[in-house]
């Protein structure tokens, strides 16, 4: 198909970039292996490339590595390790990871349930996702006014790091 040939050509370029140390090329090569796009799906190979990219602090790779740990794809399922990687990406301003952390703290996946932290992360992700806005409203309906104020204070003070 047309998309298959597109990915096969893209793989060539991603591999050249990755082999030259490009964090973005390494991430996209991992992404293609993870999704079986232009190559056979291979989570172990995806993990290898994500790790090379995370070594360079690339947020999208950190988020993707978090997904692998959260779902147990190519690694042993480990929610605590997933949280570690989502936090690294979220602290750089990655909206996808911020949304994931909202759900993680709301449901206690790999962490103690913490509605203030859930609201903080959903609030930050709400700039990008309507579902985060909806989830934020749901979380806030379970919180005290003091907890809401604390979450708002935390999200207002957030400054992405690079």
Tab-separated table of C-alpha atoms in Angstrom:
chain	number	residue	atom	x	y	z
A	1	UNK	CA	0.000	0.000	0.000
A	2	UNK	CA	0.968	3.641	-0.312
A	3	UNK	CA	1.426	4.110	3.439
A	4	UNK	CA	3.625	1.016	3.699
A	5	UNK	CA	5.984	2.348	1.017
A	6	UNK	CA	5.990	5.739	2.741
A	7	UNK	CA	7.075	4.164	6.024
A	8	UNK	CA	9.699	1.972	4.347
A	9	UNK	CA	11.319	5.095	2.888
A	10	UNK	CA	10.906	6.984	6.155
A	11	UNK	CA	12.652	4.145	8.006
A	12	UNK	CA	15.719	4.678	5.807
A	13	UNK	CA	15.860	8.358	6.746
A	14	UNK	CA	15.080	7.757	10.425
A	15	UNK	CA	17.820	5.130	10.614
A	16	UNK	CA	20.383	7.465	9.029
A	17	UNK	CA	19.430	10.223	11.472
A	18	UNK	CA	19.367	7.808	14.421
A	19	UNK	CA	22.773	6.374	13.542
A	20	UNK	CA	24.139	9.934	13.509
A	21	UNK	CA	22.838	10.475	17.054
A	22	UNK	CA	19.622	12.378	16.324
A	23	UNK	CA	17.269	12.007	19.307
A	24	UNK	CA	14.313	12.723	17.028
A	25	UNK	CA	15.456	10.108	14.491
A	26	UNK	CA	15.943	7.576	17.292
A	27	UNK	CA	12.459	8.305	18.639
A	28	UNK	CA	10.771	7.957	15.237
A	29	UNK	CA	12.636	4.742	14.514
A	30	UNK	CA	11.400	3.387	17.864
A	31	UNK	CA	7.891	4.587	17.013
A	32	UNK	CA	7.957	2.680	13.721
A	33	UNK	CA	9.119	-0.516	15.441
A	34	UNK	CA	6.509	-0.099	18.159
A	35	UNK	CA	3.671	0.254	15.666
A	36	UNK	CA	4.991	-2.045	12.943
A	37	UNK	CA	5.129	0.869	10.503
A	38	UNK	CA	7.422	-0.005	7.589
A	39	UNK	CA	9.028	-2.780	9.658
A	40	UNK	CA	7.833	-5.833	11.545
A	41	UNK	CA	6.481	-4.814	14.954
A	42	UNK	CA	9.275	-5.352	17.464
A	43	UNK	CA	8.876	-3.839	20.919
A	44	UNK	CA	12.399	-4.839	21.980
A	45	UNK	CA	13.820	-2.877	19.058
A	46	UNK	CA	11.477	0.022	19.850
A	47	UNK	CA	12.721	0.060	23.450
A	48	UNK	CA	16.344	0.116	22.239
A	49	UNK	CA	15.723	3.224	20.135
A	50	UNK	CA	13.527	4.940	22.731
A	51	UNK	CA	16.292	4.488	25.304
A	52	UNK	CA	18.884	6.067	22.996
A	53	UNK	CA	16.552	9.022	22.541
A	54	UNK	CA	15.742	9.311	26.261
A	55	UNK	CA	19.480	9.423	26.939
A	56	UNK	CA	19.268	12.794	25.185
A	57	UNK	CA	16.255	13.873	27.260
A	58	UNK	CA	13.801	13.729	24.338
A	59	UNK	CA	10.315	14.089	25.852
A	60	UNK	CA	8.352	12.138	23.226
A	61	UNK	CA	10.652	9.140	23.729
A	62	UNK	CA	10.295	9.417	27.510
A	63	UNK	CA	6.512	9.362	27.133
A	64	UNK	CA	6.682	6.388	24.753
A	65	UNK	CA	9.004	4.488	27.075
A	66	UNK	CA	6.494	5.212	29.852
A	67	UNK	CA	3.759	3.718	27.662
A	68	UNK	CA	5.845	0.578	27.137
A	69	UNK	CA	6.301	0.128	30.883
A	70	UNK	CA	2.668	0.945	31.621
A	71	UNK	CA	1.419	-1.632	29.089
A	72	UNK	CA	4.242	-4.174	29.421
A	73	UNK	CA	5.280	-3.903	25.768
A	74	UNK	CA	8.886	-5.017	25.236
A	75	UNK	CA	9.541	-4.782	28.991
A	76	UNK	CA	8.012	-6.202	32.126
A	77	UNK	CA	4.919	-4.195	33.061
A	78	UNK	CA	5.963	-1.729	35.759
A	79	UNK	CA	3.650	1.165	36.641
A	80	UNK	CA	6.227	2.750	38.971
A	81	UNK	CA	8.792	2.841	36.171
A	82	UNK	CA	6.119	4.190	33.791
A	83	UNK	CA	5.398	7.063	36.188
A	84	UNK	CA	9.112	7.907	36.289
A	85	UNK	CA	9.224	8.300	32.500
A	86	UNK	CA	5.903	10.152	32.257
A	87	UNK	CA	7.146	12.625	34.894
A	88	UNK	CA	10.336	13.292	32.946
A	89	UNK	CA	8.333	14.111	29.824
A	90	UNK	CA	5.553	15.994	31.639
A	91	UNK	CA	8.063	18.208	33.408
A	92	UNK	CA	9.270	19.279	29.951
A	93	UNK	CA	5.711	20.281	29.033
A	94	UNK	CA	4.599	17.143	27.168
A	95	UNK	CA	0.783	17.371	27.211
A	96	UNK	CA	0.299	13.652	26.528
A	97	UNK	CA	2.333	12.730	29.609
A	98	UNK	CA	0.590	15.371	31.702
A	99	UNK	CA	-2.764	13.844	30.758
A	100	UNK	CA	-1.470	10.347	31.591
A	101	UNK	CA	-0.262	11.580	34.984
A	102	UNK	CA	-3.707	13.017	35.686
A	103	UNK	CA	-5.176	9.545	35.210
A	104	UNK	CA	-2.338	7.875	37.103
A	105	UNK	CA	-2.766	10.065	40.190
A	106	UNK	CA	-6.572	9.886	39.990
A	107	UNK	CA	-6.510	6.087	39.935
A	108	UNK	CA	-3.373	5.250	41.917
A	109	UNK	CA	-1.470	3.456	39.152
A	110	UNK	CA	2.049	3.005	40.525
A	111	UNK	CA	1.522	5.867	43.014
A	112	UNK	CA	-0.763	6.683	45.914
A	113	UNK	CA	-4.028	8.196	44.708
A	114	UNK	CA	-3.616	11.962	44.948
A	115	UNK	CA	-6.439	14.172	43.680
A	116	UNK	CA	-4.391	17.368	44.035
A	117	UNK	CA	-1.689	15.955	41.758
A	118	UNK	CA	-4.338	14.544	39.392
A	119	UNK	CA	-5.969	17.980	39.140
A	120	UNK	CA	-2.604	19.682	38.628
A	121	UNK	CA	-1.657	17.458	35.699
A	122	UNK	CA	-5.135	17.464	34.127
A	123	UNK	CA	-5.185	21.256	34.418
A	124	UNK	CA	-1.905	21.512	32.508
A	125	UNK	CA	-3.030	19.028	29.851
A	126	UNK	CA	-6.377	20.811	29.469
A	127	UNK	CA	-4.663	23.383	27.261
A	128	UNK	CA	-4.458	20.644	24.647
A	129	UNK	CA	-7.185	18.077	25.374
A	130	UNK	CA	-10.902	18.534	25.979
A	131	UNK	CA	-10.953	15.159	27.738
A	132	UNK	CA	-8.484	16.561	30.286
A	133	UNK	CA	-10.901	19.422	30.957
A	134	UNK	CA	-13.707	16.925	31.502
A	135	UNK	CA	-11.545	14.771	33.777
A	136	UNK	CA	-10.407	17.852	35.703
A	137	UNK	CA	-14.027	18.811	36.394
A	138	UNK	CA	-14.766	15.259	37.558
A	139	UNK	CA	-11.753	15.228	39.893
A	140	UNK	CA	-12.550	18.675	41.278
A	141	UNK	CA	-16.086	17.510	42.117
A	142	UNK	CA	-14.447	15.078	44.581
A	143	UNK	CA	-12.086	17.646	46.127
A	144	UNK	CA	-12.366	20.160	48.941
A	145	UNK	CA	-12.025	23.887	48.129
A	146	UNK	CA	-8.605	23.791	49.817
A	147	UNK	CA	-7.444	20.904	47.610
A	148	UNK	CA	-8.674	22.702	44.491
A	149	UNK	CA	-6.806	25.852	45.527
A	150	UNK	CA	-3.622	23.818	46.106
A	151	UNK	CA	-3.909	22.132	42.688
A	152	UNK	CA	-4.476	25.511	41.016
A	153	UNK	CA	-1.449	26.921	42.813
A	154	UNK	CA	0.711	23.991	41.654
A	155	UNK	CA	-0.421	24.232	38.039
A	156	UNK	CA	-0.003	28.023	37.968
A	157	UNK	CA	3.555	27.672	39.303
A	158	UNK	CA	4.495	25.015	36.741
A	159	UNK	CA	7.382	25.986	34.478
A	160	UNK	CA	8.522	23.405	31.943
A	161	UNK	CA	12.175	22.502	32.209
A	162	UNK	CA	14.415	21.688	29.316
